[in-house]
């Protein structure tokens, strides 16, 4: 039973990471019906942006927990968000926007191109910035006093502080998203646009602005996830966006693509399923080497039996 | 360019402009007989006076063409007769001189980089540069010529056949010359020259004429293309180095053609295509007589090929059946996930994390060479006095596989099924409402594409000798997709060209390999923005990507009607 | 197979029930778009479906043709329950056109019609790849029949025109030819004269009569009252998802409830569906006639 709760905690923290990224897929898909394959790379770029902020701050290693949590971490988060949002908006403006009326294949292929380009760009050029480490292999992520290496022990269950950070980030983001979508003007415009872009345009909604907002919100959360990943795993890698992006998309489909709450639920479910699979599937197939396979198998099963996802996707009119 | 210089200016200065351009072209031609560099290392030695190097002699081609185009009109309209209007003299000369300038610049840059400094460029190089500059300044001042009508000129059948055969011979000669350029500078310079010549020929209408000739003499075209492709190993004098590259290009092209059925004809984005190739390769490897094979069943290769194809297409059905019902968008991501599942599974079936089938990340090595009726693919054979090595044997085999894929591709495309695919691409709902079984057609393409990849993979396993999971990763799928996008979705010729470019460039340009993926990513983005239909455009694809271009629609329709090829659907495709 | 073209004068027993829709209801969330609609269409008759905008006419069509699965109710065709899948509906013998023309824009007129023949041809992948006799003979037969159908709707000179380059009125006729290519017993036309000028409307009317003369039943949705009462044997008026009146043309025409339903929006001034393909609007359609 202790093992179950331990895995529940691990799965929730992993799921929170997926959920943070999944929101970006789902928001963009809900509005422009584009699977933004490059979103995984936005997550990766966010982590590298946070790392860069730490470099610019003079690589502080000896700050106390208070200073780290109150100043260093927020600054790194802001730096990561700034980089992610900038990159996301640049790709939106120059790669996707000109293709808005093109056949579906064109933006999809562009997204693949953007994804490969961003990965390679970081790999080749991150280390060229004076003083920066080479990014051709994993880069150790700075440890933040008060989070890195700290644990909370509840009974027999160990909770890593980075996991608390990840889950907390998701919780705060969810509240923020709720207020954004339901209370802000842009958020409501977003909902309207996702339901009927033509009418929304006629009602005077600036659809371009709404799309930009969608990309920005998704990128911001992805950057949070990037930092959370760095803290949880202790290093960041130019390739990390690929698998995480794929999992996050799975989460978005699982919850019902286009549905923001669905992305959160889907992420958590996926994380927990993955954690449980490695523990409770008996025999060789329960080894952690298979956990990605189970996650993707879940994606395919969802598509077969409940293509609209757990919470229901945005209804697509057929006629 | 047109907006920069007014028509009046052009008419007023047409004579001096022509003279300046002629002088320029002559200077470039003269420069070929002068040394270009001080050092022997650059561009395979261009230091001779009076005796141009082979590469240099190709520099006669472009300015020569330009000169002809500039001088012949002096004969007067009467003497030229119908050719006066059939050829776009001035605009072609303009393209030619700009291309000349570009190639000269590339050549000089290659010299300067190789020998470290512009100082190492000899007089000939500067003369070439000056001449090219003169021509490039002069020709834009010439009045624009009307659209060429050369492609409409009625020509007898024999002339068309001669044209096709000449083209094929030129392709063979130029391809073997290009492959023999060992250093990057020469290769790039030669490539730029070829692109320049092709551009000029296109402007002249020669390419248009050739494409009509090709459409009218489909069988001659196919036959001569295969004769040329089969003859290629004979130009290599027994060297297997280029044949190794060539056979890799063909394997890559075969996979890209298979992917093109899925992406190009049906418009489904398959991002895990390499996994089907991998499935075929692993099946063939496991069934081969390799010492690392994990099963005790070693059928003859022809059976293995079929099993490989079937295994791959079963995987295709497994992935396709659930996802193709939902939406095309999901397919992209599910295939991406499938690619990962495949790689992970192949890694895990090592006897440790799962039953031993693939030896995990070590893969299966020591796959023996193929042996057909005593013809050992591992041995060199001497045919017509030329030694044909191991890779040449596989090259020939792959040609057959490619021929098979092309037949499947073309014959399906020009059939009831192909029409259904176009309808799905255009409006899936309307297609369904008109009785088209869209799900079955999509599944057919998906599983069929997987089958062909499996077949190609089976040959690849023997060609590569060993099969490991890390050969079949997502980036390879993206790479295949780039070939299809660059070459032209839905076309055979385009994808062959795209695959050749993408596979050949990194082999020949070593400095480039580090930036390979970066540039391919960029290439996909840029192509989608500016030429989504690829280098060679499928007409219908072009229309789809330029939905609002009414003029293009009119032009293409006119082309369709003049060619009349589509009116005889039974003539398209190949009869076996 | 060739009955559509050659079978003029083909006698149809007008009492045979072809389409029986009983208690069809379609709900989207809380909205009931079609409410308990029952309709019968007999072989060889022209049946009109009228009603103000948003009355649920097209939704009802979508229920009949399998695009929507009705929330409740049943649709029978020639005695059999229709499967809720568009292509199976086509196989059963029912074909439709769309209110906002949905041709395959980058295919020629001939190719469009040949796509319509998909469900009546059998060439499979092996036939096509190996170019077996079945492929050749079917391909020739389809081409010929497609040409006949184009001639039937008056588009024989436009066979090789890309459908997007066709004038608006011709696109509507091509859509009818494509639907006829599926060899239907019942043709469903969704506003076949939307955006047409009076002359084109008369031509459409004449075309529908000729289709009926071939022995087909036709179910037409229209706004244009004059058009529908000229054309139809029987008419039903749909208002807010339910059948208000059903009967002979003149009976429905003079029914006070129908007139009331239309008050404020006289039928001849109904806004025209504006969802046609790019570059085709009413004016262009008229100019090309």
Short mmCIF file of N, CA, C and O in Angstrom, two decimals, chain B residues 287-348:
data_model
loop_
_atom_site.label_atom_id
_atom_site.label_comp_id
_atom_site.label_asym_id
_atom_site.label_seq_id
_atom_site.Cartn_x
_atom_site.Cartn_y
_atom_site.Cartn_z
N UNK B 287 15.25 -13.34 -39.94
CA UNK B 287 15.05 -14.52 -40.79
C UNK B 287 16.30 -14.87 -41.60
O UNK B 287 16.33 -15.88 -42.30
N UNK B 288 17.31 -14.00 -41.52
CA UNK B 288 18.52 -14.28 -42.31
C UNK B 288 19.36 -15.33 -41.60
O UNK B 288 19.07 -15.73 -40.47
N UNK B 289 20.45 -15.73 -42.24
CA UNK B 289 21.29 -16.75 -41.63
C UNK B 289 22.42 -16.14 -40.82
O UNK B 289 23.49 -16.72 -40.68
N UNK B 290 22.17 -14.94 -40.31
CA UNK B 290 23.15 -14.32 -39.44
C UNK B 290 23.33 -15.16 -38.18
O UNK B 290 22.38 -15.78 -37.68
N UNK B 291 24.55 -15.14 -37.63
CA UNK B 291 24.81 -15.90 -36.42
C UNK B 291 24.02 -15.34 -35.24
O UNK B 291 23.81 -16.00 -34.24
N UNK B 292 23.59 -14.06 -35.35
CA UNK B 292 22.88 -13.42 -34.26
C UNK B 292 21.37 -13.53 -34.39
O UNK B 292 20.63 -12.99 -33.60
N UNK B 293 20.95 -14.21 -35.45
CA UNK B 293 19.52 -14.38 -35.64
C UNK B 293 18.94 -15.16 -34.47
O UNK B 293 19.57 -16.08 -33.95
N UNK B 294 17.73 -14.81 -34.05
CA UNK B 294 17.19 -15.43 -32.85
C UNK B 294 16.13 -16.49 -33.14
O UNK B 294 15.56 -17.04 -32.22
N UNK B 295 15.83 -16.73 -34.41
CA UNK B 295 14.86 -17.78 -34.70
C UNK B 295 15.50 -18.83 -35.61
O UNK B 295 16.53 -18.58 -36.22
N UNK B 296 14.87 -19.95 -35.67
CA UNK B 296 15.42 -21.06 -36.45
C UNK B 296 14.71 -21.25 -37.77
O UNK B 296 14.45 -22.37 -38.20
N UNK B 297 14.33 -20.17 -38.38
CA UNK B 297 13.60 -20.29 -39.63
C UNK B 297 14.28 -19.36 -40.63
O UNK B 297 14.30 -18.15 -40.44
N UNK B 298 14.88 -19.91 -41.65
CA UNK B 298 15.62 -19.08 -42.59
C UNK B 298 15.15 -19.34 -44.01
O UNK B 298 15.77 -20.09 -44.74
N UNK B 299 14.04 -18.75 -44.39
CA UNK B 299 13.52 -19.00 -45.74
C UNK B 299 14.37 -18.29 -46.78
O UNK B 299 15.18 -17.42 -46.45
N UNK B 300 14.20 -18.65 -48.04
CA UNK B 300 14.92 -17.93 -49.11
C UNK B 300 14.50 -16.46 -49.13
O UNK B 300 13.42 -16.10 -48.65
N UNK B 301 15.35 -15.63 -49.72
CA UNK B 301 15.15 -14.18 -49.61
C UNK B 301 13.81 -13.72 -50.19
O UNK B 301 13.17 -12.83 -49.64
N UNK B 302 13.39 -14.34 -51.28
CA UNK B 302 12.13 -13.90 -51.89
C UNK B 302 10.97 -14.06 -50.91
O UNK B 302 10.07 -13.22 -50.85
N UNK B 303 11.02 -15.13 -50.13
CA UNK B 303 9.98 -15.34 -49.11
C UNK B 303 10.17 -14.31 -47.99
O UNK B 303 9.21 -13.69 -47.52
N UNK B 304 11.42 -14.12 -47.59
CA UNK B 304 11.71 -13.16 -46.53
C UNK B 304 11.18 -11.77 -46.88
O UNK B 304 10.58 -11.10 -46.04
N UNK B 305 11.40 -11.37 -48.13
CA UNK B 305 10.95 -10.05 -48.56
C UNK B 305 9.45 -9.93 -48.36
O UNK B 305 8.95 -8.93 -47.82
N UNK B 306 8.74 -10.96 -48.78
CA UNK B 306 7.28 -10.91 -48.64
C UNK B 306 6.88 -10.85 -47.17
O UNK B 306 6.03 -10.05 -46.79
N UNK B 307 7.53 -11.68 -46.35
CA UNK B 307 7.20 -11.67 -44.92
C UNK B 307 7.49 -10.28 -44.34
O UNK B 307 6.68 -9.73 -43.58
N UNK B 308 8.63 -9.70 -44.72
CA UNK B 308 8.98 -8.37 -44.21
C UNK B 308 7.90 -7.37 -44.57
O UNK B 308 7.47 -6.56 -43.73
N UNK B 309 7.48 -7.39 -45.83
CA UNK B 309 6.44 -6.46 -46.25
C UNK B 309 5.15 -6.69 -45.49
O UNK B 309 4.51 -5.74 -45.03
N UNK B 310 4.79 -7.95 -45.31
CA UNK B 310 3.54 -8.25 -44.61
C UNK B 310 3.61 -7.81 -43.15
O UNK B 310 2.67 -7.21 -42.62
N UNK B 311 4.75 -8.09 -42.50
CA UNK B 311 4.89 -7.67 -41.10
C UNK B 311 4.72 -6.15 -41.00
O UNK B 311 3.97 -5.65 -40.16
N UNK B 312 5.41 -5.43 -41.90
CA UNK B 312 5.32 -3.97 -41.85
C UNK B 312 3.88 -3.52 -42.08
O UNK B 312 3.37 -2.63 -41.39
N UNK B 313 3.19 -4.14 -43.05
CA UNK B 313 1.84 -3.65 -43.33
C UNK B 313 0.87 -4.06 -42.23
O UNK B 313 -0.09 -3.34 -41.96
N UNK B 314 1.14 -5.18 -41.55
CA UNK B 314 0.29 -5.53 -40.40
C UNK B 314 0.43 -4.48 -39.31
O UNK B 314 -0.56 -4.04 -38.70
N UNK B 315 1.68 -4.06 -39.08
CA UNK B 315 1.88 -2.98 -38.11
C UNK B 315 1.13 -1.73 -38.56
O UNK B 315 0.53 -1.02 -37.75
N UNK B 316 1.18 -1.47 -39.88
CA UNK B 316 0.46 -0.33 -40.42
C UNK B 316 -1.03 -0.43 -40.13
O UNK B 316 -1.66 0.54 -39.73
N UNK B 317 -1.58 -1.61 -40.32
CA UNK B 317 -3.01 -1.80 -40.04
C UNK B 317 -3.31 -1.58 -38.57
O UNK B 317 -4.30 -0.94 -38.20
N UNK B 318 -2.41 -2.09 -37.74
CA UNK B 318 -2.59 -2.00 -36.30
C UNK B 318 -2.65 -0.53 -35.86
O UNK B 318 -3.46 -0.15 -35.00
N UNK B 319 -1.80 0.28 -36.47
CA UNK B 319 -1.76 1.70 -36.11
C UNK B 319 -2.85 2.46 -36.84
O UNK B 319 -3.49 3.36 -36.30
N UNK B 320 -3.03 2.11 -38.10
CA UNK B 320 -3.94 2.88 -38.94
C UNK B 320 -5.39 2.67 -38.60
O UNK B 320 -6.18 3.61 -38.56
N UNK B 321 -5.78 1.42 -38.35
CA UNK B 321 -7.20 1.14 -38.17
C UNK B 321 -7.84 1.98 -37.08
O UNK B 321 -8.90 2.56 -37.29
N UNK B 322 -7.23 2.10 -35.90
CA UNK B 322 -7.90 2.93 -34.90
C UNK B 322 -7.83 4.42 -35.22
O UNK B 322 -8.77 5.16 -34.93
N UNK B 323 -6.71 4.88 -35.78
CA UNK B 323 -6.54 6.33 -35.90
C UNK B 323 -7.16 6.91 -37.16
O UNK B 323 -7.61 8.05 -37.15
N UNK B 324 -7.19 6.13 -38.25
CA UNK B 324 -7.67 6.72 -39.50
C UNK B 324 -9.16 7.04 -39.43
O UNK B 324 -9.66 7.82 -40.23
N UNK B 325 -9.85 6.42 -38.48
CA UNK B 325 -11.26 6.74 -38.35
C UNK B 325 -11.44 8.11 -37.74
O UNK B 325 -12.46 8.76 -37.95
N UNK B 326 -10.49 8.53 -36.94
CA UNK B 326 -10.69 9.76 -36.17
C UNK B 326 -10.45 11.00 -37.01
O UNK B 326 -11.37 11.62 -37.50
N UNK B 327 -9.22 11.33 -37.22
CA UNK B 327 -8.92 12.53 -38.00
C UNK B 327 -7.48 12.47 -38.44
O UNK B 327 -6.65 11.85 -37.78
N UNK B 328 -7.20 13.09 -39.53
CA UNK B 328 -5.86 13.06 -40.08
C UNK B 328 -4.82 13.62 -39.13
O UNK B 328 -3.69 13.17 -39.10
N UNK B 329 -5.24 14.60 -38.32
CA UNK B 329 -4.29 15.22 -37.41
C UNK B 329 -3.76 14.23 -36.39
O UNK B 329 -2.59 14.22 -36.06
N UNK B 330 -4.66 13.37 -35.91
CA UNK B 330 -4.23 12.41 -34.91
C UNK B 330 -3.23 11.43 -35.50
O UNK B 330 -2.34 10.96 -34.82
N UNK B 331 -3.40 11.12 -36.78
CA UNK B 331 -2.52 10.15 -37.39
C UNK B 331 -1.07 10.60 -37.25
O UNK B 331 -0.19 9.80 -36.93
N UNK B 332 -0.84 11.89 -37.47
CA UNK B 332 0.52 12.40 -37.41
C UNK B 332 1.14 12.08 -36.06
O UNK B 332 2.25 11.55 -35.98
N UNK B 333 0.41 12.36 -35.01
CA UNK B 333 1.00 12.19 -33.67
C UNK B 333 1.05 10.71 -33.29
O UNK B 333 2.00 10.27 -32.64
N UNK B 334 0.06 9.94 -33.74
CA UNK B 334 0.09 8.52 -33.39
C UNK B 334 1.23 7.82 -34.10
O UNK B 334 1.91 6.98 -33.52
N UNK B 335 1.47 8.20 -35.34
CA UNK B 335 2.60 7.58 -36.04
C UNK B 335 3.91 7.99 -35.40
O UNK B 335 4.85 7.19 -35.32
N UNK B 336 3.96 9.22 -34.93
CA UNK B 336 5.15 9.68 -34.21
C UNK B 336 5.36 8.81 -32.98
O UNK B 336 6.47 8.32 -32.71
N UNK B 337 4.27 8.60 -32.23
CA UNK B 337 4.35 7.75 -31.05
C UNK B 337 4.73 6.33 -31.43
O UNK B 337 5.55 5.69 -30.76
N UNK B 338 4.16 5.85 -32.53
CA UNK B 338 4.46 4.49 -32.97
C UNK B 338 5.95 4.34 -33.28
O UNK B 338 6.57 3.33 -32.94
N UNK B 339 6.52 5.36 -33.90
CA UNK B 339 7.95 5.33 -34.19
C UNK B 339 8.74 5.12 -32.91
O UNK B 339 9.69 4.33 -32.86
N UNK B 340 8.33 5.83 -31.84
CA UNK B 340 9.01 5.68 -30.56
C UNK B 340 8.79 4.28 -29.98
O UNK B 340 9.71 3.65 -29.49
N UNK B 341 7.53 3.82 -30.05
CA UNK B 341 7.23 2.48 -29.52
C UNK B 341 8.11 1.45 -30.22
O UNK B 341 8.69 0.58 -29.60
N UNK B 342 8.22 1.60 -31.53
CA UNK B 342 9.01 0.64 -32.29
C UNK B 342 10.46 0.63 -31.81
O UNK B 342 11.03 -0.40 -31.51
N UNK B 343 11.03 1.82 -31.71
CA UNK B 343 12.44 1.92 -31.32
C UNK B 343 12.63 1.34 -29.92
O UNK B 343 13.54 0.53 -29.68
N UNK B 344 11.76 1.73 -29.00
CA UNK B 344 11.89 1.24 -27.61
C UNK B 344 11.73 -0.27 -27.57
O UNK B 344 12.50 -0.98 -26.91
N UNK B 345 10.74 -0.76 -28.30
CA UNK B 345 10.49 -2.21 -28.28
C UNK B 345 11.69 -2.97 -28.83
O UNK B 345 12.12 -3.98 -28.26
N UNK B 346 12.24 -2.49 -29.93
CA UNK B 346 13.38 -3.17 -30.51
C UNK B 346 14.55 -3.16 -29.53
O UNK B 346 15.33 -4.10 -29.46
N UNK B 347 14.67 -2.07 -28.78
CA UNK B 347 15.72 -1.98 -27.78
C UNK B 347 15.49 -2.94 -26.63
O UNK B 347 16.43 -3.44 -26.02
N UNK B 348 14.21 -3.16 -26.31
CA UNK B 348 13.88 -3.93 -25.11
C UNK B 348 13.81 -5.43 -25.34
O UNK B 348 13.91 -6.19 -24.39
#
